[in-house]
Amino acid sequence: MRRALICLMLPMLCGCAAVPPVAPGPIIAADGRTIAEGALIDALSRAPVVVLGEVHDNPVHHARQAWIVERLEPGGLAFEMIPSASEEGIAVYLAQGGRRREIGPAIGWDRLGWPDWKLYAPIVEAAPDAYIAGGGVSRVDIRLAMADGAAGAYGTGATRLGLDRPLDPAIRAEIEDEMVVSHCNKLPRGVAAEMVEAQRLRDARLAAATGRAFANGKGRAAVLITGNGHARTDRGVPAYLRLAAPELTVLSVGMIESTPGGDPAATAGELPFDFVWFSPPAERGDPCAVFR
């Protein structure tokens, strides 16, 4: 931590990446212990695959992701936000001397619908030689999954990831409920049911992208940057990675916005992550205003 702060103040002298300082907030392990930032890094450094969740528009989460990535020094980075179709182009761009901070503009980030690239640029710069894998799914494949199921949209390898098998009804109902609530209770139940298959496809494709990041990482760890929903250990990307590569240990960190007056330890105990790192909520408008 001390070295990182010195680097922030004297970047020209020490020559290290200018990763923003980490905002304080409790870190709760799955066993209920509150741990320090250093203990989190120690635990994550022993895993070949690390999944870092986020609330997409919370700058604190992105600063923490960059801070973690800088310390883990992964050989591969996978992103939910980068389309899989852009992965090969990014490799060529970097091989030709392209700057990592310009990857976003190079792939047309502003057209992808994610928060400002400047929130994500420090993450790729924190791993200066990491392979960049894209896990983003095209709209065509999303529509195909919603119409015909995740297995057909995924193609070869769907059986190995269990996409050909129906979800447990209770899990499917739980995901449908989340879809409806996240759309301010305006989403028709039938559409929510179709979106479950799109969610399964996204999780499976993100697992595949993480696998490519690891395979191209020169023997070092891989880190996935994704939303908290995909980072959950019970039915998100870690679950698909357990099927695809059971020999790999996967650790997941949920970046969770705290509730005023809430008990972090109690909240963390109900969440499906290996570690939960709490932060204040980001300042934002009413997300349901558009539905009204």
mmCIF file of C-alpha atoms in Angstrom:
data_model
loop_
_atom_site.group_PDB
_atom_site.id
_atom_site.type_symbol
_atom_site.label_atom_id
_atom_site.label_comp_id
_atom_site.label_asym_id
_atom_site.label_seq_id
_atom_site.Cartn_x
_atom_site.Cartn_y
_atom_site.Cartn_z
ATOM 1 C CA MET A 1 0.000 0.000 0.000
ATOM 2 C CA ARG A 2 2.791 2.410 0.919
ATOM 3 C CA ARG A 3 4.556 1.772 -2.390
ATOM 4 C CA ALA A 4 1.321 2.332 -4.306
ATOM 5 C CA LEU A 5 0.783 5.683 -2.594
ATOM 6 C CA ILE A 6 4.326 6.749 -3.347
ATOM 7 C CA CYS A 7 3.794 5.781 -6.970
ATOM 8 C CA LEU A 8 0.682 7.910 -7.099
ATOM 9 C CA MET A 9 2.588 10.937 -5.813
ATOM 10 C CA LEU A 10 5.793 10.375 -7.757
ATOM 11 C CA PRO A 11 4.889 8.436 -10.919
ATOM 12 C CA MET A 12 7.801 9.800 -12.929
ATOM 13 C CA LEU A 13 10.327 8.756 -10.301
ATOM 14 C CA CYS A 14 9.125 5.230 -9.584
ATOM 15 C CA GLY A 15 7.741 4.386 -13.017
ATOM 16 C CA CYS A 16 4.669 2.453 -11.850
ATOM 17 C CA ALA A 17 1.048 2.528 -12.995
ATOM 18 C CA ALA A 18 -1.081 5.388 -11.664
ATOM 19 C CA VAL A 19 -3.867 3.306 -10.100
ATOM 20 C CA PRO A 20 -6.291 5.345 -7.960
ATOM 21 C CA PRO A 21 -6.154 4.801 -4.188
ATOM 22 C CA VAL A 22 -8.688 2.346 -2.819
ATOM 23 C CA ALA A 23 -11.715 3.736 -0.996
ATOM 24 C CA PRO A 24 -12.171 2.174 2.447
ATOM 25 C CA GLY A 25 -14.929 -0.338 3.064
ATOM 26 C CA PRO A 26 -15.321 -3.664 4.882
ATOM 27 C CA ILE A 27 -14.224 -6.889 3.191
ATOM 28 C CA ILE A 28 -16.067 -9.990 4.374
ATOM 29 C CA ALA A 29 -14.890 -13.514 3.541
ATOM 30 C CA ALA A 30 -17.334 -16.356 2.920
ATOM 31 C CA ASP A 31 -16.666 -17.725 6.405
ATOM 32 C CA GLY A 32 -17.831 -14.444 7.952
ATOM 33 C CA ARG A 33 -14.409 -13.019 8.833
ATOM 34 C CA THR A 34 -13.688 -9.351 8.198
ATOM 35 C CA ILE A 35 -10.311 -9.183 6.514
ATOM 36 C CA ALA A 36 -7.855 -6.466 5.492
ATOM 37 C CA GLU A 37 -7.033 -5.500 1.923
ATOM 38 C CA GLY A 38 -3.673 -7.255 2.142
ATOM 39 C CA ALA A 39 -5.304 -10.504 3.240
ATOM 40 C CA LEU A 40 -7.654 -10.306 0.264
ATOM 41 C CA ILE A 41 -4.715 -9.972 -2.120
ATOM 42 C CA ASP A 42 -2.900 -12.845 -0.414
ATOM 43 C CA ALA A 43 -5.927 -15.104 -0.894
ATOM 44 C CA LEU A 44 -6.574 -14.076 -4.483
ATOM 45 C CA SER A 45 -2.919 -14.476 -5.441
ATOM 46 C CA ARG A 46 -3.176 -18.211 -4.766
ATOM 47 C CA ALA A 47 -5.977 -18.719 -7.307
ATOM 48 C CA PRO A 48 -5.311 -19.193 -11.038
ATOM 49 C CA VAL A 49 -8.631 -17.522 -11.867
ATOM 50 C CA VAL A 50 -10.160 -14.496 -10.131
ATOM 51 C CA VAL A 51 -13.567 -13.025 -10.926
ATOM 52 C CA LEU A 52 -14.071 -9.377 -9.955
ATOM 53 C CA GLY A 53 -17.679 -8.200 -9.864
ATOM 54 C CA GLU A 54 -18.929 -4.643 -10.070
ATOM 55 C CA VAL A 55 -21.918 -2.350 -10.209
ATOM 56 C CA HIS A 56 -21.178 -0.975 -13.646
ATOM 57 C CA ASP A 57 -21.573 2.734 -12.908
ATOM 58 C CA ASN A 58 -19.772 2.783 -9.550
ATOM 59 C CA PRO A 59 -16.309 4.385 -9.992
ATOM 60 C CA VAL A 60 -15.104 2.999 -6.650
ATOM 61 C CA HIS A 61 -15.570 -0.541 -7.921
ATOM 62 C CA HIS A 62 -13.457 0.129 -11.002
ATOM 63 C CA ALA A 63 -10.708 1.771 -8.941
ATOM 64 C CA ARG A 64 -10.643 -1.286 -6.680
ATOM 65 C CA GLN A 65 -10.535 -3.641 -9.670
ATOM 66 C CA ALA A 66 -7.522 -1.770 -11.036
ATOM 67 C CA TRP A 67 -5.874 -1.872 -7.611
ATOM 68 C CA ILE A 68 -6.374 -5.640 -7.358
ATOM 69 C CA VAL A 69 -5.223 -6.292 -10.925
ATOM 70 C CA GLU A 70 -2.050 -4.280 -10.407
ATOM 71 C CA ARG A 71 -1.149 -6.439 -7.409
ATOM 72 C CA LEU A 72 -2.086 -9.795 -8.920
ATOM 73 C CA GLU A 73 -0.134 -9.124 -12.146
ATOM 74 C CA PRO A 74 -2.318 -11.484 -14.209
ATOM 75 C CA GLY A 75 -1.254 -12.803 -17.587
ATOM 76 C CA GLY A 76 -4.788 -12.507 -18.953
ATOM 77 C CA LEU A 77 -7.749 -10.176 -18.520
ATOM 78 C CA ALA A 78 -11.268 -10.985 -19.675
ATOM 79 C CA PHE A 79 -14.032 -8.391 -19.870
ATOM 80 C CA GLU A 80 -17.796 -8.710 -20.067
ATOM 81 C CA MET A 81 -17.815 -5.315 -21.788
ATOM 82 C CA ILE A 82 -15.506 -6.181 -24.677
ATOM 83 C CA PRO A 83 -17.200 -8.041 -27.543
ATOM 84 C CA SER A 84 -15.681 -11.412 -28.347
ATOM 85 C CA ALA A 85 -15.536 -10.259 -31.957
ATOM 86 C CA SER A 86 -13.059 -7.528 -30.926
ATOM 87 C CA GLU A 87 -10.592 -9.867 -29.212
ATOM 88 C CA GLU A 88 -8.462 -10.715 -32.247
ATOM 89 C CA GLY A 89 -8.368 -7.085 -33.343
ATOM 90 C CA ILE A 90 -7.184 -6.001 -29.904
ATOM 91 C CA ALA A 91 -4.339 -8.522 -30.049
ATOM 92 C CA VAL A 92 -3.250 -7.162 -33.429
ATOM 93 C CA TYR A 93 -3.615 -3.568 -32.235
ATOM 94 C CA LEU A 94 -1.403 -4.180 -29.207
ATOM 95 C CA ALA A 95 1.143 -6.167 -31.223
ATOM 96 C CA GLN A 96 1.475 -3.190 -33.542
ATOM 97 C CA GLY A 97 2.244 -0.887 -30.641
ATOM 98 C CA GLY A 98 -1.229 0.368 -29.798
ATOM 99 C CA ARG A 99 -1.629 1.904 -26.353
ATOM 100 C CA ARG A 100 -3.756 0.059 -23.837
ATOM 101 C CA ARG A 101 -5.457 3.226 -22.713
ATOM 102 C CA GLU A 102 -6.777 3.605 -26.277
ATOM 103 C CA ILE A 103 -8.293 0.121 -26.607
ATOM 104 C CA GLY A 104 -11.765 1.504 -25.863
ATOM 105 C CA PRO A 105 -11.807 4.095 -28.640
ATOM 106 C CA ALA A 106 -10.173 1.575 -30.991
ATOM 107 C CA ILE A 107 -13.109 -0.841 -30.638
ATOM 108 C CA GLY A 108 -15.845 1.817 -30.662
ATOM 109 C CA TRP A 109 -16.519 1.761 -26.924
ATOM 110 C CA ASP A 110 -18.980 4.654 -27.080
ATOM 111 C CA ARG A 111 -21.330 2.520 -29.200
ATOM 112 C CA LEU A 112 -21.322 -0.441 -26.804
ATOM 113 C CA GLY A 113 -23.563 1.084 -24.127
ATOM 114 C CA TRP A 114 -21.216 0.792 -21.136
ATOM 115 C CA PRO A 115 -20.102 3.544 -18.729
ATOM 116 C CA ASP A 116 -17.249 5.804 -19.803
ATOM 117 C CA TRP A 117 -14.104 4.017 -20.961
ATOM 118 C CA LYS A 118 -12.024 6.133 -18.573
ATOM 119 C CA LEU A 119 -13.408 3.970 -15.734
ATOM 120 C CA TYR A 120 -12.027 0.806 -17.354
ATOM 121 C CA ALA A 121 -8.780 2.092 -18.884
ATOM 122 C CA PRO A 122 -6.863 1.957 -15.555
ATOM 123 C CA ILE A 123 -7.732 -1.747 -15.277
ATOM 124 C CA VAL A 124 -6.092 -2.701 -18.583
ATOM 125 C CA GLU A 125 -3.154 -0.415 -17.849
ATOM 126 C CA ALA A 126 -2.679 -2.126 -14.475
ATOM 127 C CA ALA A 127 -1.732 -5.341 -16.332
ATOM 128 C CA PRO A 128 0.660 -4.002 -18.968
ATOM 129 C CA ASP A 129 1.367 -7.308 -20.727
ATOM 130 C CA ALA A 130 -1.874 -9.222 -20.113
ATOM 131 C CA TYR A 131 -3.756 -10.882 -22.945
ATOM 132 C CA ILE A 132 -7.165 -9.207 -23.392
ATOM 133 C CA ALA A 133 -10.151 -11.503 -23.957
ATOM 134 C CA GLY A 134 -13.642 -10.353 -24.853
ATOM 135 C CA GLY A 135 -16.680 -12.082 -23.378
ATOM 136 C CA GLY A 136 -19.370 -9.816 -24.788
ATOM 137 C CA VAL A 137 -22.177 -11.576 -26.661
ATOM 138 C CA SER A 138 -23.634 -10.178 -29.861
ATOM 139 C CA ARG A 139 -27.261 -9.090 -30.074
ATOM 140 C CA VAL A 140 -27.827 -11.736 -32.729
ATOM 141 C CA ASP A 141 -26.766 -14.492 -30.347
ATOM 142 C CA ILE A 142 -28.791 -12.969 -27.512
ATOM 143 C CA ARG A 143 -31.920 -13.061 -29.669
ATOM 144 C CA LEU A 144 -31.102 -16.613 -30.717
ATOM 145 C CA ALA A 145 -30.737 -17.708 -27.096
ATOM 146 C CA MET A 146 -34.030 -16.079 -26.149
ATOM 147 C CA ALA A 147 -35.809 -17.774 -29.044
ATOM 148 C CA ASP A 148 -34.166 -21.213 -29.127
ATOM 149 C CA GLY A 149 -32.268 -21.580 -25.866
ATOM 150 C CA ALA A 150 -28.706 -21.031 -24.706
ATOM 151 C CA ALA A 151 -27.394 -24.368 -25.992
ATOM 152 C CA GLY A 152 -28.259 -23.645 -29.623
ATOM 153 C CA ALA A 153 -26.843 -20.139 -29.435
ATOM 154 C CA TYR A 154 -23.609 -21.313 -27.804
ATOM 155 C CA GLY A 155 -22.916 -24.069 -30.322
ATOM 156 C CA THR A 156 -20.099 -26.593 -29.936
ATOM 157 C CA GLY A 157 -19.257 -27.206 -26.293
ATOM 158 C CA ALA A 158 -22.720 -26.453 -24.941
ATOM 159 C CA THR A 159 -23.126 -29.945 -23.527
ATOM 160 C CA ARG A 160 -19.859 -29.745 -21.572
ATOM 161 C CA LEU A 161 -21.166 -26.573 -19.922
ATOM 162 C CA GLY A 162 -24.542 -28.092 -19.133
ATOM 163 C CA LEU A 163 -26.469 -25.700 -21.379
ATOM 164 C CA ASP A 164 -28.398 -28.593 -22.893
ATOM 165 C CA ARG A 165 -29.891 -29.432 -19.499
ATOM 166 C CA PRO A 166 -32.831 -27.478 -18.083
ATOM 167 C CA LEU A 167 -32.255 -25.301 -15.067
ATOM 168 C CA ASP A 168 -33.648 -26.301 -11.728
ATOM 169 C CA PRO A 169 -37.149 -24.733 -11.629
ATOM 170 C CA ALA A 170 -36.400 -22.900 -8.384
ATOM 171 C CA ILE A 171 -33.231 -21.373 -9.842
ATOM 172 C CA ARG A 172 -35.029 -20.397 -13.046
ATOM 173 C CA ALA A 173 -37.802 -18.727 -11.048
ATOM 174 C CA GLU A 174 -35.217 -16.892 -8.952
ATOM 175 C CA ILE A 175 -33.463 -15.532 -12.048
ATOM 176 C CA GLU A 176 -36.790 -14.538 -13.608
ATOM 177 C CA ASP A 177 -37.693 -12.627 -10.457
ATOM 178 C CA GLU A 178 -34.348 -10.810 -10.572
ATOM 179 C CA MET A 179 -34.939 -9.883 -14.208
ATOM 180 C CA VAL A 180 -38.364 -8.433 -13.427
ATOM 181 C CA VAL A 181 -37.144 -6.475 -10.396
ATOM 182 C CA SER A 182 -34.088 -5.126 -12.248
ATOM 183 C CA HIS A 183 -36.473 -3.784 -14.892
ATOM 184 C CA CYS A 184 -38.522 -1.965 -12.247
ATOM 185 C CA ASN A 185 -41.280 -4.606 -12.327
ATOM 186 C CA LYS A 186 -42.214 -3.555 -15.859
ATOM 187 C CA LEU A 187 -40.796 -6.594 -17.655
ATOM 188 C CA PRO A 188 -43.413 -9.173 -18.740
ATOM 189 C CA ARG A 189 -42.900 -12.530 -17.105
ATOM 190 C CA GLY A 190 -42.722 -14.279 -20.487
ATOM 191 C CA VAL A 191 -39.880 -12.042 -21.642
ATOM 192 C CA ALA A 192 -38.083 -12.605 -18.332
ATOM 193 C CA ALA A 193 -38.250 -16.360 -18.958
ATOM 194 C CA GLU A 194 -36.598 -15.884 -22.357
ATOM 195 C CA MET A 195 -33.946 -13.638 -20.834
ATOM 196 C CA VAL A 196 -32.905 -16.432 -18.482
ATOM 197 C CA GLU A 197 -31.534 -18.284 -21.501
ATOM 198 C CA ALA A 198 -29.687 -15.152 -22.600
ATOM 199 C CA GLN A 199 -28.183 -14.930 -19.105
ATOM 200 C CA ARG A 200 -27.020 -18.536 -19.279
ATOM 201 C CA LEU A 201 -25.413 -17.839 -22.653
ATOM 202 C CA ARG A 202 -23.604 -14.786 -21.303
ATOM 203 C CA ASP A 203 -22.263 -16.704 -18.313
ATOM 204 C CA ALA A 204 -21.021 -19.546 -20.514
ATOM 205 C CA ARG A 205 -19.359 -17.192 -23.020
ATOM 206 C CA LEU A 206 -17.717 -15.262 -20.186
ATOM 207 C CA ALA A 207 -16.371 -18.537 -18.803
ATOM 208 C CA ALA A 208 -14.933 -19.343 -22.242
ATOM 209 C CA ALA A 209 -13.342 -15.887 -22.492
ATOM 210 C CA THR A 210 -11.804 -16.323 -19.051
ATOM 211 C CA GLY A 211 -10.426 -19.670 -20.199
ATOM 212 C CA ARG A 212 -8.803 -17.990 -23.204
ATOM 213 C CA ALA A 213 -7.331 -15.301 -20.947
ATOM 214 C CA PHE A 214 -5.807 -18.008 -18.784
ATOM 215 C CA ALA A 215 -4.561 -20.080 -21.727
ATOM 216 C CA ASN A 216 -2.839 -17.043 -23.262
ATOM 217 C CA GLY A 217 -1.507 -15.738 -19.967
ATOM 218 C CA LYS A 218 2.006 -17.204 -20.071
ATOM 219 C CA GLY A 219 1.330 -19.418 -17.058
ATOM 220 C CA ARG A 220 0.012 -16.587 -14.909
ATOM 221 C CA ALA A 221 -3.457 -16.061 -13.474
ATOM 222 C CA ALA A 222 -6.476 -14.730 -15.338
ATOM 223 C CA VAL A 223 -8.887 -12.086 -14.047
ATOM 224 C CA LEU A 224 -12.445 -11.542 -15.267
ATOM 225 C CA ILE A 225 -14.091 -8.114 -14.990
ATOM 226 C CA THR A 226 -17.869 -8.430 -14.961
ATOM 227 C CA GLY A 227 -21.098 -7.475 -13.260
ATOM 228 C CA ASN A 228 -21.917 -8.927 -9.862
ATOM 229 C CA GLY A 229 -24.671 -11.095 -11.318
ATOM 230 C CA HIS A 230 -22.161 -12.950 -13.470
ATOM 231 C CA ALA A 231 -19.598 -13.113 -10.651
ATOM 232 C CA ARG A 232 -21.769 -15.078 -8.226
ATOM 233 C CA THR A 233 -20.397 -18.502 -7.374
ATOM 234 C CA ASP A 234 -23.624 -20.487 -7.327
ATOM 235 C CA ARG A 235 -24.883 -19.977 -10.894
ATOM 236 C CA GLY A 236 -22.643 -17.392 -12.513
ATOM 237 C CA VAL A 237 -19.352 -17.667 -14.382
ATOM 238 C CA PRO A 238 -17.539 -19.539 -11.558
ATOM 239 C CA ALA A 239 -20.126 -22.313 -11.801
ATOM 240 C CA TYR A 240 -19.513 -22.686 -15.538
ATOM 241 C CA LEU A 241 -15.752 -22.612 -15.023
ATOM 242 C CA ARG A 242 -16.095 -25.486 -12.548
ATOM 243 C CA LEU A 243 -17.666 -27.510 -15.359
ATOM 244 C CA ALA A 244 -15.255 -26.387 -18.077
ATOM 245 C CA ALA A 245 -12.032 -26.568 -16.045
ATOM 246 C CA PRO A 246 -12.594 -28.348 -12.715
ATOM 247 C CA GLU A 247 -8.848 -28.406 -12.055
ATOM 248 C CA LEU A 248 -8.730 -24.607 -11.704
ATOM 249 C CA THR A 249 -9.457 -22.835 -8.438
ATOM 250 C CA VAL A 250 -11.742 -19.855 -9.014
ATOM 251 C CA LEU A 251 -12.252 -17.095 -6.443
ATOM 252 C CA SER A 252 -14.919 -14.440 -6.806
ATOM 253 C CA VAL A 253 -15.161 -10.959 -5.290
ATOM 254 C CA GLY A 254 -18.540 -9.234 -5.189
ATOM 255 C CA MET A 255 -18.337 -5.438 -5.165
ATOM 256 C CA ILE A 256 -21.501 -4.568 -3.275
ATOM 257 C CA GLU A 257 -23.051 -1.199 -2.502
ATOM 258 C CA SER A 258 -23.853 -0.964 1.189
ATOM 259 C CA THR A 259 -27.271 -0.161 2.556
ATOM 260 C CA PRO A 260 -27.418 2.701 5.080
ATOM 261 C CA GLY A 261 -27.806 1.203 8.530
ATOM 262 C CA GLY A 262 -27.254 -2.321 7.239
ATOM 263 C CA ASP A 263 -25.042 -5.001 8.767
ATOM 264 C CA PRO A 264 -22.263 -5.845 6.272
ATOM 265 C CA ALA A 265 -21.490 -9.215 7.875
ATOM 266 C CA ALA A 266 -25.134 -10.314 7.768
ATOM 267 C CA THR A 267 -25.542 -9.085 4.200
ATOM 268 C CA ALA A 268 -22.349 -10.790 3.027
ATOM 269 C CA GLY A 269 -23.479 -14.072 4.558
ATOM 270 C CA GLU A 270 -26.473 -14.094 2.227
ATOM 271 C CA LEU A 271 -24.471 -13.374 -0.929
ATOM 272 C CA PRO A 272 -22.878 -16.031 -3.192
ATOM 273 C CA PHE A 273 -19.283 -14.781 -3.369
ATOM 274 C CA ASP A 274 -15.984 -15.901 -1.875
ATOM 275 C CA PHE A 275 -15.394 -12.320 -0.733
ATOM 276 C CA VAL A 276 -17.653 -9.276 -0.527
ATOM 277 C CA TRP A 277 -16.145 -5.789 -0.596
ATOM 278 C CA PHE A 278 -18.615 -3.101 0.387
ATOM 279 C CA SER A 279 -18.707 0.490 -0.842
ATOM 280 C CA PRO A 280 -21.101 3.412 -0.589
ATOM 281 C CA PRO A 281 -23.691 3.575 -3.388
ATOM 282 C CA ALA A 282 -22.740 5.592 -6.439
ATOM 283 C CA GLU A 283 -24.566 8.831 -7.044
ATOM 284 C CA ARG A 284 -27.167 8.195 -9.726
ATOM 285 C CA GLY A 285 -30.631 9.245 -10.774
ATOM 286 C CA ASP A 286 -33.780 7.175 -10.557
ATOM 287 C CA PRO A 287 -33.151 4.113 -12.785
ATOM 288 C CA CYS A 288 -36.887 3.510 -13.099
ATOM 289 C CA ALA A 289 -37.656 6.954 -14.499
ATOM 290 C CA VAL A 290 -37.273 5.701 -18.071
ATOM 291 C CA PHE A 291 -40.040 3.150 -17.515
ATOM 292 C CA ARG A 292 -42.424 5.859 -16.386
#
